[in-house]
């Protein structure tokens, strides 16, 4: 089973593209969703996060996401520490998940893949791109947030220019019908590559 890492800047359409691969039967692992689940479930993670960010990081209902986000997205040191707590756990969970999948390849979607060297553990990578202006508009419409908030979230991600140098495949996601065709062709290409 080959592992294909898929990433893209905020609002590029990672989730949209991943759904298209899923409809073609490709097993999909969404690293950020699994990280959120582990943040809520793992007692070891909870203990370490509280030690790092304080008691307010959890409420009686689970992780206090707005509090955690306000802390880590304004402090690159805390963000790195937080990733250091969560990423090893996700990596173990992912390995177990991969061993249960069937097919030639699976896709691991992650918001950051090149920034943290995660791509080195993949057999190949896909970068989803769209013009920055369009990405900002999409996120503002989807999340009902202001432009400044989108720009703030973008700060922790590399520019596409830098990621393009490392990506094996690129899906430009502007027109949805064109994206479907690009996904279908890439699926065929990857399947042939690993047969
Ligand atoms: P994030 O990094 O925030 O998780 P993402 O990269 O996963 O975002 P999506 O959630 O797939 O991006 O897309 C952002 C928004 O743009 C969604 O509301 C989605 O429906 C819309 N969208 C994605 N691709 C297109 C497209 N080609 N045409 C029109 N709308 C699109």
PDB file of C-alpha atoms and ligand atoms in Angstrom:
ATOM      1  CA  UNK A   1       0.000   0.000   0.000  1.00  0.00           C
ATOM      2  CA  UNK A   2       1.578   3.264  -1.129  1.00  0.00           C
ATOM      3  CA  UNK A   3       0.989   6.416   0.871  1.00  0.00           C
ATOM      4  CA  UNK A   4       0.153   9.591  -0.992  1.00  0.00           C
ATOM      5  CA  UNK A   5       0.238  12.778   1.067  1.00  0.00           C
ATOM      6  CA  UNK A   6      -2.257  15.453   0.023  1.00  0.00           C
ATOM      7  CA  UNK A   7      -2.027  19.033   1.153  1.00  0.00           C
ATOM      8  CA  UNK A   8      -2.825  22.589   0.104  1.00  0.00           C
ATOM      9  CA  UNK A   9      -3.233  26.009   1.614  1.00  0.00           C
ATOM     10  CA  UNK A  10      -6.324  26.935   3.573  1.00  0.00           C
ATOM     11  CA  UNK A  11      -9.342  27.088   1.279  1.00  0.00           C
ATOM     12  CA  UNK A  12      -7.503  25.488  -1.652  1.00  0.00           C
ATOM     13  CA  UNK A  13     -10.064  22.680  -1.656  1.00  0.00           C
ATOM     14  CA  UNK A  14      -8.275  19.768   0.033  1.00  0.00           C
ATOM     15  CA  UNK A  15     -11.504  18.339   1.483  1.00  0.00           C
ATOM     16  CA  UNK A  16     -13.295  18.827  -1.827  1.00  0.00           C
ATOM     17  CA  UNK A  17     -10.549  17.019  -3.773  1.00  0.00           C
ATOM     18  CA  UNK A  18     -10.225  14.256  -1.187  1.00  0.00           C
ATOM     19  CA  UNK A  19     -13.969  13.528  -1.480  1.00  0.00           C
ATOM     20  CA  UNK A  20     -13.460  13.041  -5.216  1.00  0.00           C
ATOM     21  CA  UNK A  21     -10.686  10.492  -4.605  1.00  0.00           C
ATOM     22  CA  UNK A  22     -12.894   8.788  -2.037  1.00  0.00           C
ATOM     23  CA  UNK A  23     -15.691   8.408  -4.592  1.00  0.00           C
ATOM     24  CA  UNK A  24     -13.137   6.579  -6.792  1.00  0.00           C
ATOM     25  CA  UNK A  25     -12.605   4.071  -3.965  1.00  0.00           C
ATOM     26  CA  UNK A  26      -9.329   5.415  -2.565  1.00  0.00           C
ATOM     27  CA  UNK A  27      -8.955   4.964   1.232  1.00  0.00           C
ATOM     28  CA  UNK A  28      -8.657   8.393   2.863  1.00  0.00           C
ATOM     29  CA  UNK A  29      -7.084   9.347   6.182  1.00  0.00           C
ATOM     30  CA  UNK A  30      -7.718  12.905   7.350  1.00  0.00           C
ATOM     31  CA  UNK A  31      -4.867  13.629   9.739  1.00  0.00           C
ATOM     32  CA  UNK A  32      -6.400  16.789  11.254  1.00  0.00           C
ATOM     33  CA  UNK A  33      -9.673  14.996  12.085  1.00  0.00           C
ATOM     34  CA  UNK A  34      -7.790  12.157  13.741  1.00  0.00           C
ATOM     35  CA  UNK A  35      -5.674  14.665  15.676  1.00  0.00           C
ATOM     36  CA  UNK A  36      -8.872  16.307  16.968  1.00  0.00           C
ATOM     37  CA  UNK A  37     -10.275  12.934  18.018  1.00  0.00           C
ATOM     38  CA  UNK A  38      -7.055  12.059  19.863  1.00  0.00           C
ATOM     39  CA  UNK A  39      -7.041  15.471  21.540  1.00  0.00           C
ATOM     40  CA  UNK A  40     -10.463  14.618  22.949  1.00  0.00           C
ATOM     41  CA  UNK A  41      -9.840  10.941  23.756  1.00  0.00           C
ATOM     42  CA  UNK A  42      -6.211  10.459  24.807  1.00  0.00           C
ATOM     43  CA  UNK A  43      -5.508  10.955  28.508  1.00  0.00           C
ATOM     44  CA  UNK A  44      -1.757  11.260  27.877  1.00  0.00           C
ATOM     45  CA  UNK A  45      -2.338  14.065  25.358  1.00  0.00           C
ATOM     46  CA  UNK A  46      -4.740  15.832  27.717  1.00  0.00           C
ATOM     47  CA  UNK A  47      -2.185  15.772  30.531  1.00  0.00           C
ATOM     48  CA  UNK A  48       0.575  17.141  28.288  1.00  0.00           C
ATOM     49  CA  UNK A  49      -1.620  19.845  26.732  1.00  0.00           C
ATOM     50  CA  UNK A  50      -2.707  21.065  30.160  1.00  0.00           C
ATOM     51  CA  UNK A  51       0.935  21.152  31.249  1.00  0.00           C
ATOM     52  CA  UNK A  52       1.734  23.262  28.167  1.00  0.00           C
ATOM     53  CA  UNK A  53      -1.278  25.596  27.924  1.00  0.00           C
ATOM     54  CA  UNK A  54      -2.869  25.529  31.359  1.00  0.00           C
ATOM     55  CA  UNK A  55      -6.088  24.154  32.874  1.00  0.00           C
ATOM     56  CA  UNK A  56      -8.274  26.241  30.547  1.00  0.00           C
ATOM     57  CA  UNK A  57      -7.230  24.017  27.616  1.00  0.00           C
ATOM     58  CA  UNK A  58     -10.031  21.616  28.609  1.00  0.00           C
ATOM     59  CA  UNK A  59     -13.542  22.134  29.910  1.00  0.00           C
ATOM     60  CA  UNK A  60     -15.705  19.402  31.407  1.00  0.00           C
ATOM     61  CA  UNK A  61     -16.979  18.716  27.863  1.00  0.00           C
ATOM     62  CA  UNK A  62     -13.545  18.199  26.289  1.00  0.00           C
ATOM     63  CA  UNK A  63     -10.865  20.289  24.561  1.00  0.00           C
ATOM     64  CA  UNK A  64     -11.456  24.053  24.674  1.00  0.00           C
ATOM     65  CA  UNK A  65     -10.725  24.609  20.982  1.00  0.00           C
ATOM     66  CA  UNK A  66     -11.103  28.422  20.843  1.00  0.00           C
ATOM     67  CA  UNK A  67      -8.728  28.763  23.809  1.00  0.00           C
ATOM     68  CA  UNK A  68      -6.198  26.315  22.361  1.00  0.00           C
ATOM     69  CA  UNK A  69      -6.332  28.020  18.936  1.00  0.00           C
ATOM     70  CA  UNK A  70      -5.895  31.489  20.467  1.00  0.00           C
ATOM     71  CA  UNK A  71      -2.779  30.268  22.267  1.00  0.00           C
ATOM     72  CA  UNK A  72      -1.013  28.225  19.599  1.00  0.00           C
ATOM     73  CA  UNK A  73      -1.762  30.241  16.468  1.00  0.00           C
ATOM     74  CA  UNK A  74      -0.195  33.342  17.949  1.00  0.00           C
ATOM     75  CA  UNK A  75       2.942  31.645  19.191  1.00  0.00           C
ATOM     76  CA  UNK A  76       5.052  29.499  16.875  1.00  0.00           C
ATOM     77  CA  UNK A  77       6.915  27.977  19.833  1.00  0.00           C
ATOM     78  CA  UNK A  78       3.676  26.766  21.442  1.00  0.00           C
ATOM     79  CA  UNK A  79       2.421  25.538  18.060  1.00  0.00           C
ATOM     80  CA  UNK A  80       5.586  23.465  17.634  1.00  0.00           C
ATOM     81  CA  UNK A  81       5.256  22.078  21.172  1.00  0.00           C
ATOM     82  CA  UNK A  82       1.620  21.195  20.572  1.00  0.00           C
ATOM     83  CA  UNK A  83       2.502  19.432  17.322  1.00  0.00           C
ATOM     84  CA  UNK A  84       5.227  17.558  19.181  1.00  0.00           C
ATOM     85  CA  UNK A  85       2.576  16.211  21.567  1.00  0.00           C
ATOM     86  CA  UNK A  86       0.005  15.251  18.957  1.00  0.00           C
ATOM     87  CA  UNK A  87       1.930  14.206  15.820  1.00  0.00           C
ATOM     88  CA  UNK A  88       3.648  11.084  17.213  1.00  0.00           C
ATOM     89  CA  UNK A  89       0.261   9.767  18.394  1.00  0.00           C
ATOM     90  CA  UNK A  90      -1.342  10.449  15.002  1.00  0.00           C
ATOM     91  CA  UNK A  91       1.618   8.728  13.283  1.00  0.00           C
ATOM     92  CA  UNK A  92       1.075   5.558  15.337  1.00  0.00           C
ATOM     93  CA  UNK A  93      -2.664   5.636  14.690  1.00  0.00           C
ATOM     94  CA  UNK A  94      -2.038   6.161  10.950  1.00  0.00           C
ATOM     95  CA  UNK A  95       0.335   3.163  10.712  1.00  0.00           C
ATOM     96  CA  UNK A  96      -2.294   0.922  12.287  1.00  0.00           C
ATOM     97  CA  UNK A  97      -4.970   2.320   9.934  1.00  0.00           C
ATOM     98  CA  UNK A  98      -2.802   1.758   6.814  1.00  0.00           C
ATOM     99  CA  UNK A  99      -2.220  -1.873   7.735  1.00  0.00           C
ATOM    100  CA  UNK A 100      -5.986  -2.462   7.537  1.00  0.00           C
ATOM    101  CA  UNK A 101      -6.569  -0.791   4.118  1.00  0.00           C
ATOM    102  CA  UNK A 102      -6.881  -2.478   0.746  1.00  0.00           C
ATOM    103  CA  UNK A 103      -5.899  -1.162  -2.681  1.00  0.00           C
ATOM    104  CA  UNK A 104      -2.809   0.161  -4.437  1.00  0.00           C
ATOM    105  CA  UNK A 105      -2.612   3.422  -2.564  1.00  0.00           C
ATOM    106  CA  UNK A 106      -4.229   5.496   0.140  1.00  0.00           C
ATOM    107  CA  UNK A 107      -4.311   9.261   0.672  1.00  0.00           C
ATOM    108  CA  UNK A 108      -3.305  11.036   3.849  1.00  0.00           C
ATOM    109  CA  UNK A 109      -4.702  14.574   3.911  1.00  0.00           C
ATOM    110  CA  UNK A 110      -2.863  17.053   6.105  1.00  0.00           C
ATOM    111  CA  UNK A 111      -3.017  20.848   6.295  1.00  0.00           C
ATOM    112  CA  UNK A 112       0.743  20.898   6.794  1.00  0.00           C
ATOM    113  CA  UNK A 113       2.860  18.303   5.064  1.00  0.00           C
ATOM    114  CA  UNK A 114       5.922  20.067   3.663  1.00  0.00           C
ATOM    115  CA  UNK A 115       6.314  22.518   6.545  1.00  0.00           C
ATOM    116  CA  UNK A 116       6.926  19.699   9.051  1.00  0.00           C
ATOM    117  CA  UNK A 117       8.742  17.152   6.871  1.00  0.00           C
ATOM    118  CA  UNK A 118       5.658  14.878   6.942  1.00  0.00           C
ATOM    119  CA  UNK A 119       6.033  14.473   3.184  1.00  0.00           C
ATOM    120  CA  UNK A 120       9.228  12.458   3.703  1.00  0.00           C
ATOM    121  CA  UNK A 121       7.134   9.594   5.058  1.00  0.00           C
ATOM    122  CA  UNK A 122       4.987   9.539   1.890  1.00  0.00           C
ATOM    123  CA  UNK A 123       5.656   7.691  -1.366  1.00  0.00           C
ATOM    124  CA  UNK A 124       4.402  10.717  -3.321  1.00  0.00           C
ATOM    125  CA  UNK A 125       2.581  13.993  -2.689  1.00  0.00           C
ATOM    126  CA  UNK A 126      -0.293  15.946  -4.187  1.00  0.00           C
ATOM    127  CA  UNK A 127      -0.587  19.698  -3.759  1.00  0.00           C
ATOM    128  CA  UNK A 128      -4.012  21.311  -4.237  1.00  0.00           C
ATOM    129  CA  UNK A 129      -3.753  24.906  -5.396  1.00  0.00           C
ATOM    130  CA  UNK A 130      -6.020  27.882  -6.075  1.00  0.00           C
ATOM    131  CA  UNK A 131      -5.288  31.618  -6.291  1.00  0.00           C
ATOM    132  CA  UNK A 132      -4.936  33.193  -2.844  1.00  0.00           C
ATOM    133  CA  UNK A 133      -7.742  35.691  -3.437  1.00  0.00           C
ATOM    134  CA  UNK A 134     -10.153  32.872  -4.261  1.00  0.00           C
ATOM    135  CA  UNK A 135      -9.024  30.841  -1.248  1.00  0.00           C
ATOM    136  CA  UNK A 136      -9.693  33.785   1.056  1.00  0.00           C
ATOM    137  CA  UNK A 137     -13.168  34.306  -0.454  1.00  0.00           C
ATOM    138  CA  UNK A 138     -13.995  30.595  -0.070  1.00  0.00           C
ATOM    139  CA  UNK A 139     -13.006  30.446   3.598  1.00  0.00           C
ATOM    140  CA  UNK A 140     -14.811  33.710   4.422  1.00  0.00           C
ATOM    141  CA  UNK A 141     -17.983  32.280   2.841  1.00  0.00           C
ATOM    142  CA  UNK A 142     -17.585  28.805   4.351  1.00  0.00           C
ATOM    143  CA  UNK A 143     -16.687  29.818   7.925  1.00  0.00           C
ATOM    144  CA  UNK A 144     -18.335  33.254   8.098  1.00  0.00           C
ATOM    145  CA  UNK A 145     -15.060  34.852   9.194  1.00  0.00           C
ATOM    146  CA  UNK A 146     -13.342  38.126   8.329  1.00  0.00           C
ATOM    147  CA  UNK A 147     -10.486  38.375   5.848  1.00  0.00           C
ATOM    148  CA  UNK A 148      -8.044  39.156   8.684  1.00  0.00           C
ATOM    149  CA  UNK A 149      -8.852  35.856  10.397  1.00  0.00           C
ATOM    150  CA  UNK A 150      -8.159  33.931   7.207  1.00  0.00           C
ATOM    151  CA  UNK A 151      -4.860  35.761   6.737  1.00  0.00           C
ATOM    152  CA  UNK A 152      -3.970  34.967  10.342  1.00  0.00           C
ATOM    153  CA  UNK A 153      -4.499  31.232   9.729  1.00  0.00           C
ATOM    154  CA  UNK A 154      -2.466  31.420   6.510  1.00  0.00           C
ATOM    155  CA  UNK A 155       0.542  32.731   8.423  1.00  0.00           C
ATOM    156  CA  UNK A 156       1.489  29.257   9.628  1.00  0.00           C
ATOM    157  CA  UNK A 157       1.513  27.748   6.154  1.00  0.00           C
ATOM    158  CA  UNK A 158       4.115  28.061   3.421  1.00  0.00           C
ATOM    159  CA  UNK A 159       3.438  29.909   0.179  1.00  0.00           C
ATOM    160  CA  UNK A 160       2.439  27.636  -2.733  1.00  0.00           C
ATOM    161  CA  UNK A 161       5.603  28.633  -4.576  1.00  0.00           C
ATOM    162  CA  UNK A 162       7.716  26.867  -1.945  1.00  0.00           C
ATOM    163  CA  UNK A 163       5.467  23.800  -1.794  1.00  0.00           C
ATOM    164  CA  UNK A 164       5.349  23.427  -5.595  1.00  0.00           C
ATOM    165  CA  UNK A 165       9.066  22.675  -5.586  1.00  0.00           C
ATOM    166  CA  UNK A 166       8.502  19.602  -3.407  1.00  0.00           C
ATOM    167  CA  UNK A 167       5.137  18.290  -4.664  1.00  0.00           C
ATOM    168  CA  UNK A 168       5.046  15.355  -7.102  1.00  0.00           C
ATOM    169  CA  UNK A 169       1.569  16.150  -8.436  1.00  0.00           C
ATOM    170  CA  UNK A 170      -0.525  19.312  -8.525  1.00  0.00           C
ATOM    171  CA  UNK A 171      -4.301  19.689  -8.751  1.00  0.00           C
ATOM    172  CA  UNK A 172      -5.349  23.213  -9.599  1.00  0.00           C
ATOM    173  CA  UNK A 173      -8.811  23.576  -8.115  1.00  0.00           C
ATOM    174  CA  UNK A 174     -10.641  26.500  -9.689  1.00  0.00           C
ATOM    175  CA  UNK A 175     -13.452  25.129 -11.823  1.00  0.00           C
ATOM    176  CA  UNK A 176     -15.050  22.157 -10.056  1.00  0.00           C
ATOM    177  CA  UNK A 177     -15.747  20.176 -13.236  1.00  0.00           C
ATOM    178  CA  UNK A 178     -12.156  20.594 -14.374  1.00  0.00           C
ATOM    179  CA  UNK A 179     -10.991  19.484 -10.923  1.00  0.00           C
ATOM    180  CA  UNK A 180     -13.035  16.274 -11.236  1.00  0.00           C
ATOM    181  CA  UNK A 181     -11.289  15.509 -14.528  1.00  0.00           C
ATOM    182  CA  UNK A 182      -7.855  16.258 -13.069  1.00  0.00           C
ATOM    183  CA  UNK A 183      -8.583  13.973 -10.095  1.00  0.00           C
ATOM    184  CA  UNK A 184      -9.762  11.147 -12.339  1.00  0.00           C
ATOM    185  CA  UNK A 185      -6.655  11.398 -14.537  1.00  0.00           C
ATOM    186  CA  UNK A 186      -4.334  11.564 -11.563  1.00  0.00           C
ATOM    187  CA  UNK A 187      -6.030   8.545  -9.988  1.00  0.00           C
ATOM    188  CA  UNK A 188      -5.350   6.551 -13.152  1.00  0.00           C
ATOM    189  CA  UNK A 189      -1.760   7.783 -13.263  1.00  0.00           C
ATOM    190  CA  UNK A 190      -1.027   6.889  -9.635  1.00  0.00           C
ATOM    191  CA  UNK A 191      -2.714   3.483  -9.975  1.00  0.00           C
ATOM    192  CA  UNK A 192      -0.539   2.676 -13.017  1.00  0.00           C
ATOM    193  CA  UNK A 193       2.553   3.968 -11.290  1.00  0.00           C
ATOM    194  CA  UNK A 194       2.116   1.577  -8.397  1.00  0.00           C
ATOM    195  CA  UNK A 195       0.801  -1.536 -10.154  1.00  0.00           C
TER     196      UNK A 195
HETATM  197  P1  LIG B   1      -9.246  24.157   4.983  1.00  0.00           P
HETATM  198  O1  LIG B   1      -7.784  24.307   4.757  1.00  0.00           O
HETATM  199  O2  LIG B   1      -9.847  25.324   5.641  1.00  0.00           O
HETATM  200  O3  LIG B   1      -9.607  22.866   5.651  1.00  0.00           O
HETATM  201  P2  LIG B   1      -9.808  23.051   2.359  1.00  0.00           P
HETATM  202  O4  LIG B   1      -8.520  23.249   1.632  1.00  0.00           O
HETATM  203  O5  LIG B   1     -10.111  21.676   2.823  1.00  0.00           O
HETATM  204  O6  LIG B   1      -9.930  24.115   3.515  1.00  0.00           O
HETATM  205  P3  LIG B   1     -12.447  23.041   1.198  1.00  0.00           P
HETATM  206  O7  LIG B   1     -13.138  23.010   2.516  1.00  0.00           O
HETATM  207  O8  LIG B   1     -12.459  21.819   0.355  1.00  0.00           O
HETATM  208  O9  LIG B   1     -10.935  23.555   1.378  1.00  0.00           O
HETATM  209  O10 LIG B   1     -12.975  24.249   0.320  1.00  0.00           O
HETATM  210  C1  LIG B   1     -13.199  25.532   0.876  1.00  0.00           C
HETATM  211  C2  LIG B   1     -14.576  26.026   0.444  1.00  0.00           C
HETATM  212  O11 LIG B   1     -14.556  26.283  -0.946  1.00  0.00           O
HETATM  213  C3  LIG B   1     -15.685  25.014   0.690  1.00  0.00           C
HETATM  214  O12 LIG B   1     -16.848  25.692   1.059  1.00  0.00           O
HETATM  215  C4  LIG B   1     -15.856  24.338  -0.684  1.00  0.00           C
HETATM  216  O13 LIG B   1     -17.163  23.856  -0.881  1.00  0.00           O
HETATM  217  C5  LIG B   1     -15.516  25.482  -1.635  1.00  0.00           C
HETATM  218  N1  LIG B   1     -14.867  25.014  -2.860  1.00  0.00           N
HETATM  219  C6  LIG B   1     -13.808  24.187  -2.946  1.00  0.00           C
HETATM  220  N2  LIG B   1     -13.450  23.999  -4.240  1.00  0.00           N
HETATM  221  C7  LIG B   1     -14.312  24.716  -4.980  1.00  0.00           C
HETATM  222  C8  LIG B   1     -14.468  24.937  -6.402  1.00  0.00           C
HETATM  223  N3  LIG B   1     -13.661  24.379  -7.298  1.00  0.00           N
HETATM  224  N4  LIG B   1     -15.462  25.739  -6.806  1.00  0.00           N
HETATM  225  C9  LIG B   1     -16.278  26.334  -5.894  1.00  0.00           C
HETATM  226  N5  LIG B   1     -16.203  26.179  -4.556  1.00  0.00           N
HETATM  227  C10 LIG B   1     -15.225  25.372  -4.096  1.00  0.00           C
END
